[in-house]
């Protein structure tokens, strides 16, 4: 047992060196926070308020996460591994959700899912890890949901889950 208490702890993410596990802790008011616990056990430390879905950078110096904006929209931010110096990567847009960040193997790019909300569609996007213009990788029609991006070890491909083709399968797309 690495965490305990009445809160729900989910979305565990190993640090690249294996010394820590970042995770999302749900609060009773419906919010969430990112915490970290040593992988060998010990006290957990709160790192980021109003955040979820931690994803470590390949060098372990920071992680990307989701933060809820005004209304229901969400943005992706990065923060140092100790919870300091948060920086926006994407900005919340009305009625859009940005979620499931995944770092490229070289640490320069973050893949994420952009969902139009309302159950219409979701696509895979790429954005520089330090922020900047995002680039749409998939272009799905209404009713198709592409999600759960994961990088190939060489950074040349994104594999993702999609209901394209009538059932949920794993697809891949080149990153260039």
PDB file of C-alpha atoms in Angstrom:
ATOM      1  CA  UNK A   1       0.000   0.000   0.000  1.00  0.00           C
ATOM      2  CA  UNK A   2       1.574   3.273  -1.124  1.00  0.00           C
ATOM      3  CA  UNK A   3      -1.318   5.670  -0.407  1.00  0.00           C
ATOM      4  CA  UNK A   4      -4.207   5.562   2.021  1.00  0.00           C
ATOM      5  CA  UNK A   5      -7.152   7.651   3.099  1.00  0.00           C
ATOM      6  CA  UNK A   6     -10.702   8.328   2.025  1.00  0.00           C
ATOM      7  CA  UNK A   7      -9.742  10.066  -1.227  1.00  0.00           C
ATOM      8  CA  UNK A   8      -9.654   8.193  -4.531  1.00  0.00           C
ATOM      9  CA  UNK A   9      -6.088   7.960  -5.844  1.00  0.00           C
ATOM     10  CA  UNK A  10      -5.889   7.235  -9.591  1.00  0.00           C
ATOM     11  CA  UNK A  11      -3.789   7.764 -12.721  1.00  0.00           C
ATOM     12  CA  UNK A  12      -0.425   6.594 -11.333  1.00  0.00           C
ATOM     13  CA  UNK A  13       2.597   7.563 -13.419  1.00  0.00           C
ATOM     14  CA  UNK A  14       6.126   6.286 -12.724  1.00  0.00           C
ATOM     15  CA  UNK A  15       8.948   8.813 -12.861  1.00  0.00           C
ATOM     16  CA  UNK A  16      11.516   7.838 -15.527  1.00  0.00           C
ATOM     17  CA  UNK A  17      14.099   6.914 -12.886  1.00  0.00           C
ATOM     18  CA  UNK A  18      11.532   4.895 -10.953  1.00  0.00           C
ATOM     19  CA  UNK A  19      12.008   6.750  -7.668  1.00  0.00           C
ATOM     20  CA  UNK A  20       8.567   8.379  -7.498  1.00  0.00           C
ATOM     21  CA  UNK A  21       5.005   7.894  -8.603  1.00  0.00           C
ATOM     22  CA  UNK A  22       2.846  10.906  -9.435  1.00  0.00           C
ATOM     23  CA  UNK A  23      -0.903  10.367  -9.162  1.00  0.00           C
ATOM     24  CA  UNK A  24      -4.247  12.140  -9.149  1.00  0.00           C
ATOM     25  CA  UNK A  25      -6.103  12.430  -5.844  1.00  0.00           C
ATOM     26  CA  UNK A  26      -9.822  13.215  -6.093  1.00  0.00           C
ATOM     27  CA  UNK A  27     -11.305  15.558  -3.512  1.00  0.00           C
ATOM     28  CA  UNK A  28     -14.755  15.261  -1.955  1.00  0.00           C
ATOM     29  CA  UNK A  29     -15.792  18.564  -3.605  1.00  0.00           C
ATOM     30  CA  UNK A  30     -15.260  17.048  -7.078  1.00  0.00           C
ATOM     31  CA  UNK A  31     -11.861  18.637  -7.670  1.00  0.00           C
ATOM     32  CA  UNK A  32      -8.540  16.862  -7.941  1.00  0.00           C
ATOM     33  CA  UNK A  33      -4.858  17.379  -7.159  1.00  0.00           C
ATOM     34  CA  UNK A  34      -1.581  15.831  -8.256  1.00  0.00           C
ATOM     35  CA  UNK A  35       0.474  14.186  -5.560  1.00  0.00           C
ATOM     36  CA  UNK A  36       3.739  12.257  -5.540  1.00  0.00           C
ATOM     37  CA  UNK A  37       4.852   9.355  -3.375  1.00  0.00           C
ATOM     38  CA  UNK A  38       8.263   7.650  -3.220  1.00  0.00           C
ATOM     39  CA  UNK A  39       8.017   4.325  -5.037  1.00  0.00           C
ATOM     40  CA  UNK A  40       9.548   2.599  -2.005  1.00  0.00           C
ATOM     41  CA  UNK A  41       6.843   4.032   0.256  1.00  0.00           C
ATOM     42  CA  UNK A  42       6.659   7.003   2.569  1.00  0.00           C
ATOM     43  CA  UNK A  43       4.585  10.137   2.906  1.00  0.00           C
ATOM     44  CA  UNK A  44       2.881  11.534  -0.192  1.00  0.00           C
ATOM     45  CA  UNK A  45       3.372  15.182  -1.140  1.00  0.00           C
ATOM     46  CA  UNK A  46       0.816  17.409  -2.836  1.00  0.00           C
ATOM     47  CA  UNK A  47       2.347  19.029  -5.928  1.00  0.00           C
ATOM     48  CA  UNK A  48      -0.419  20.770  -7.907  1.00  0.00           C
ATOM     49  CA  UNK A  49      -3.941  21.921  -7.007  1.00  0.00           C
ATOM     50  CA  UNK A  50      -6.899  21.584  -9.399  1.00  0.00           C
ATOM     51  CA  UNK A  51      -5.017  19.191 -11.653  1.00  0.00           C
ATOM     52  CA  UNK A  52      -5.096  15.621 -12.973  1.00  0.00           C
ATOM     53  CA  UNK A  53      -3.477  13.205 -15.440  1.00  0.00           C
ATOM     54  CA  UNK A  54       0.243  13.589 -14.669  1.00  0.00           C
ATOM     55  CA  UNK A  55       2.661  12.559 -17.436  1.00  0.00           C
ATOM     56  CA  UNK A  56       6.414  12.672 -16.676  1.00  0.00           C
ATOM     57  CA  UNK A  57       8.901  14.185 -19.106  1.00  0.00           C
ATOM     58  CA  UNK A  58      11.489  11.635 -20.334  1.00  0.00           C
ATOM     59  CA  UNK A  59      14.225  13.178 -18.161  1.00  0.00           C
ATOM     60  CA  UNK A  60      11.970  13.316 -15.073  1.00  0.00           C
ATOM     61  CA  UNK A  61      12.530  17.034 -14.533  1.00  0.00           C
ATOM     62  CA  UNK A  62       8.875  17.975 -15.028  1.00  0.00           C
ATOM     63  CA  UNK A  63       5.485  16.617 -15.890  1.00  0.00           C
ATOM     64  CA  UNK A  64       2.534  17.659 -17.986  1.00  0.00           C
ATOM     65  CA  UNK A  65      -0.945  17.671 -16.496  1.00  0.00           C
ATOM     66  CA  UNK A  66      -4.527  18.771 -17.081  1.00  0.00           C
ATOM     67  CA  UNK A  67      -6.027  21.795 -15.376  1.00  0.00           C
ATOM     68  CA  UNK A  68      -9.658  22.828 -15.524  1.00  0.00           C
ATOM     69  CA  UNK A  69     -10.301  26.376 -16.734  1.00  0.00           C
ATOM     70  CA  UNK A  70     -13.381  28.535 -16.473  1.00  0.00           C
ATOM     71  CA  UNK A  71     -16.512  26.567 -17.192  1.00  0.00           C
ATOM     72  CA  UNK A  72     -15.774  22.994 -18.186  1.00  0.00           C
ATOM     73  CA  UNK A  73     -12.814  23.511 -20.554  1.00  0.00           C
ATOM     74  CA  UNK A  74      -9.358  22.133 -19.746  1.00  0.00           C
ATOM     75  CA  UNK A  75      -5.764  23.058 -20.615  1.00  0.00           C
ATOM     76  CA  UNK A  76      -2.404  21.310 -20.495  1.00  0.00           C
ATOM     77  CA  UNK A  77       0.354  22.750 -18.331  1.00  0.00           C
ATOM     78  CA  UNK A  78       3.809  21.594 -17.290  1.00  0.00           C
ATOM     79  CA  UNK A  79       5.394  21.923 -13.880  1.00  0.00           C
ATOM     80  CA  UNK A  80       8.777  21.112 -12.372  1.00  0.00           C
ATOM     81  CA  UNK A  81       8.810  17.694 -10.689  1.00  0.00           C
ATOM     82  CA  UNK A  82       8.705  19.384  -7.259  1.00  0.00           C
ATOM     83  CA  UNK A  83       5.459  21.191  -8.168  1.00  0.00           C
ATOM     84  CA  UNK A  84       7.012  24.615  -8.774  1.00  0.00           C
ATOM     85  CA  UNK A  85       7.067  26.822 -11.857  1.00  0.00           C
ATOM     86  CA  UNK A  86       3.918  25.863 -13.707  1.00  0.00           C
ATOM     87  CA  UNK A  87       3.757  26.871 -17.362  1.00  0.00           C
ATOM     88  CA  UNK A  88       0.828  26.673 -19.830  1.00  0.00           C
ATOM     89  CA  UNK A  89       1.285  24.504 -22.908  1.00  0.00           C
ATOM     90  CA  UNK A  90      -2.248  24.781 -24.302  1.00  0.00           C
ATOM     91  CA  UNK A  91      -4.928  27.252 -23.314  1.00  0.00           C
ATOM     92  CA  UNK A  92      -8.497  26.343 -22.493  1.00  0.00           C
ATOM     93  CA  UNK A  93     -10.942  27.192 -25.219  1.00  0.00           C
ATOM     94  CA  UNK A  94     -14.685  27.492 -24.807  1.00  0.00           C
ATOM     95  CA  UNK A  95     -16.270  24.050 -25.007  1.00  0.00           C
ATOM     96  CA  UNK A  96     -12.982  22.250 -25.704  1.00  0.00           C
ATOM     97  CA  UNK A  97     -11.198  19.728 -23.545  1.00  0.00           C
ATOM     98  CA  UNK A  98      -7.484  19.053 -23.766  1.00  0.00           C
ATOM     99  CA  UNK A  99      -6.515  15.836 -22.009  1.00  0.00           C
ATOM    100  CA  UNK A 100      -4.274  12.743 -21.837  1.00  0.00           C
ATOM    101  CA  UNK A 101      -0.892  14.444 -22.391  1.00  0.00           C
ATOM    102  CA  UNK A 102       1.965  12.176 -23.542  1.00  0.00           C
ATOM    103  CA  UNK A 103       5.602  13.322 -23.924  1.00  0.00           C
ATOM    104  CA  UNK A 104       7.671  12.523 -26.994  1.00  0.00           C
ATOM    105  CA  UNK A 105      10.802  10.432 -26.296  1.00  0.00           C
ATOM    106  CA  UNK A 106      13.040  13.487 -26.884  1.00  0.00           C
ATOM    107  CA  UNK A 107      10.952  15.649 -24.502  1.00  0.00           C
ATOM    108  CA  UNK A 108      10.286  18.372 -27.075  1.00  0.00           C
ATOM    109  CA  UNK A 109       6.649  17.631 -27.950  1.00  0.00           C
ATOM    110  CA  UNK A 110       3.483  16.649 -26.121  1.00  0.00           C
ATOM    111  CA  UNK A 111       0.716  14.687 -27.823  1.00  0.00           C
ATOM    112  CA  UNK A 112      -2.758  15.285 -26.416  1.00  0.00           C
ATOM    113  CA  UNK A 113      -6.413  14.738 -27.146  1.00  0.00           C
ATOM    114  CA  UNK A 114      -8.636  17.660 -28.072  1.00  0.00           C
ATOM    115  CA  UNK A 115     -12.313  16.948 -27.627  1.00  0.00           C
ATOM    116  CA  UNK A 116     -14.978  19.306 -28.922  1.00  0.00           C
ATOM    117  CA  UNK A 117     -17.245  18.297 -26.051  1.00  0.00           C
ATOM    118  CA  UNK A 118     -20.831  17.281 -26.303  1.00  0.00           C
ATOM    119  CA  UNK A 119     -19.920  13.809 -27.515  1.00  0.00           C
ATOM    120  CA  UNK A 120     -19.123  14.986 -31.050  1.00  0.00           C
ATOM    121  CA  UNK A 121     -15.526  13.967 -31.799  1.00  0.00           C
ATOM    122  CA  UNK A 122     -11.939  13.938 -30.493  1.00  0.00           C
ATOM    123  CA  UNK A 123      -8.604  14.174 -32.278  1.00  0.00           C
ATOM    124  CA  UNK A 124      -4.912  13.758 -31.521  1.00  0.00           C
ATOM    125  CA  UNK A 125      -2.865  16.967 -31.539  1.00  0.00           C
ATOM    126  CA  UNK A 126       0.844  17.776 -31.057  1.00  0.00           C
ATOM    127  CA  UNK A 127       2.204  20.860 -29.287  1.00  0.00           C
ATOM    128  CA  UNK A 128       5.747  21.975 -28.385  1.00  0.00           C
ATOM    129  CA  UNK A 129       6.414  21.075 -24.733  1.00  0.00           C
ATOM    130  CA  UNK A 130       7.292  24.706 -23.972  1.00  0.00           C
ATOM    131  CA  UNK A 131       4.053  25.940 -25.548  1.00  0.00           C
ATOM    132  CA  UNK A 132       3.302  27.311 -28.988  1.00  0.00           C
ATOM    133  CA  UNK A 133       1.087  26.494 -31.919  1.00  0.00           C
ATOM    134  CA  UNK A 134      -0.550  23.076 -31.728  1.00  0.00           C
ATOM    135  CA  UNK A 135      -0.784  20.894 -34.826  1.00  0.00           C
ATOM    136  CA  UNK A 136      -3.728  18.587 -35.498  1.00  0.00           C
ATOM    137  CA  UNK A 137      -2.585  15.042 -36.273  1.00  0.00           C
ATOM    138  CA  UNK A 138      -5.905  13.244 -36.843  1.00  0.00           C
ATOM    139  CA  UNK A 139      -9.025  14.703 -38.455  1.00  0.00           C
ATOM    140  CA  UNK A 140     -11.993  12.666 -37.375  1.00  0.00           C
ATOM    141  CA  UNK A 141     -15.584  13.172 -38.511  1.00  0.00           C
ATOM    142  CA  UNK A 142     -18.391  13.558 -35.968  1.00  0.00           C
ATOM    143  CA  UNK A 143     -18.925  10.437 -33.899  1.00  0.00           C
ATOM    144  CA  UNK A 144     -15.299   9.244 -34.135  1.00  0.00           C
ATOM    145  CA  UNK A 145     -13.170   9.455 -30.995  1.00  0.00           C
ATOM    146  CA  UNK A 146      -9.404   9.118 -31.193  1.00  0.00           C
ATOM    147  CA  UNK A 147      -7.776   9.086 -27.771  1.00  0.00           C
ATOM    148  CA  UNK A 148      -4.992   7.654 -25.555  1.00  0.00           C
ATOM    149  CA  UNK A 149      -1.939   8.771 -27.578  1.00  0.00           C
ATOM    150  CA  UNK A 150       1.334   6.908 -26.993  1.00  0.00           C
ATOM    151  CA  UNK A 151       4.655   7.620 -28.732  1.00  0.00           C
ATOM    152  CA  UNK A 152       6.793   5.011 -30.454  1.00  0.00           C
ATOM    153  CA  UNK A 153      10.282   4.765 -28.879  1.00  0.00           C
ATOM    154  CA  UNK A 154      11.834   6.520 -31.900  1.00  0.00           C
ATOM    155  CA  UNK A 155       9.227   9.329 -31.847  1.00  0.00           C
ATOM    156  CA  UNK A 156       8.189   8.675 -35.447  1.00  0.00           C
ATOM    157  CA  UNK A 157       4.677   7.360 -34.677  1.00  0.00           C
ATOM    158  CA  UNK A 158       1.743   7.928 -32.374  1.00  0.00           C
ATOM    159  CA  UNK A 159      -0.394   4.919 -31.579  1.00  0.00           C
ATOM    160  CA  UNK A 160      -3.868   5.635 -30.261  1.00  0.00           C
ATOM    161  CA  UNK A 161      -7.256   4.086 -29.614  1.00  0.00           C
ATOM    162  CA  UNK A 162     -10.110   4.994 -31.965  1.00  0.00           C
ATOM    163  CA  UNK A 163     -13.596   3.817 -32.801  1.00  0.00           C
ATOM    164  CA  UNK A 164     -12.901   4.534 -36.482  1.00  0.00           C
ATOM    165  CA  UNK A 165     -14.030   1.549 -38.540  1.00  0.00           C
ATOM    166  CA  UNK A 166     -16.991   0.741 -36.271  1.00  0.00           C
ATOM    167  CA  UNK A 167     -15.169  -0.802 -33.311  1.00  0.00           C
ATOM    168  CA  UNK A 168     -12.479   0.343 -30.863  1.00  0.00           C
ATOM    169  CA  UNK A 169      -9.035  -0.565 -32.228  1.00  0.00           C
ATOM    170  CA  UNK A 170      -5.437   0.636 -32.005  1.00  0.00           C
ATOM    171  CA  UNK A 171      -4.292   2.815 -34.886  1.00  0.00           C
ATOM    172  CA  UNK A 172      -1.015   4.537 -35.718  1.00  0.00           C
ATOM    173  CA  UNK A 173      -0.133   7.744 -37.510  1.00  0.00           C
ATOM    174  CA  UNK A 174       3.222   9.277 -38.470  1.00  0.00           C
ATOM    175  CA  UNK A 175       4.225  12.334 -36.438  1.00  0.00           C
ATOM    176  CA  UNK A 176       5.754  14.134 -39.429  1.00  0.00           C
TER     177      UNK A 176
END
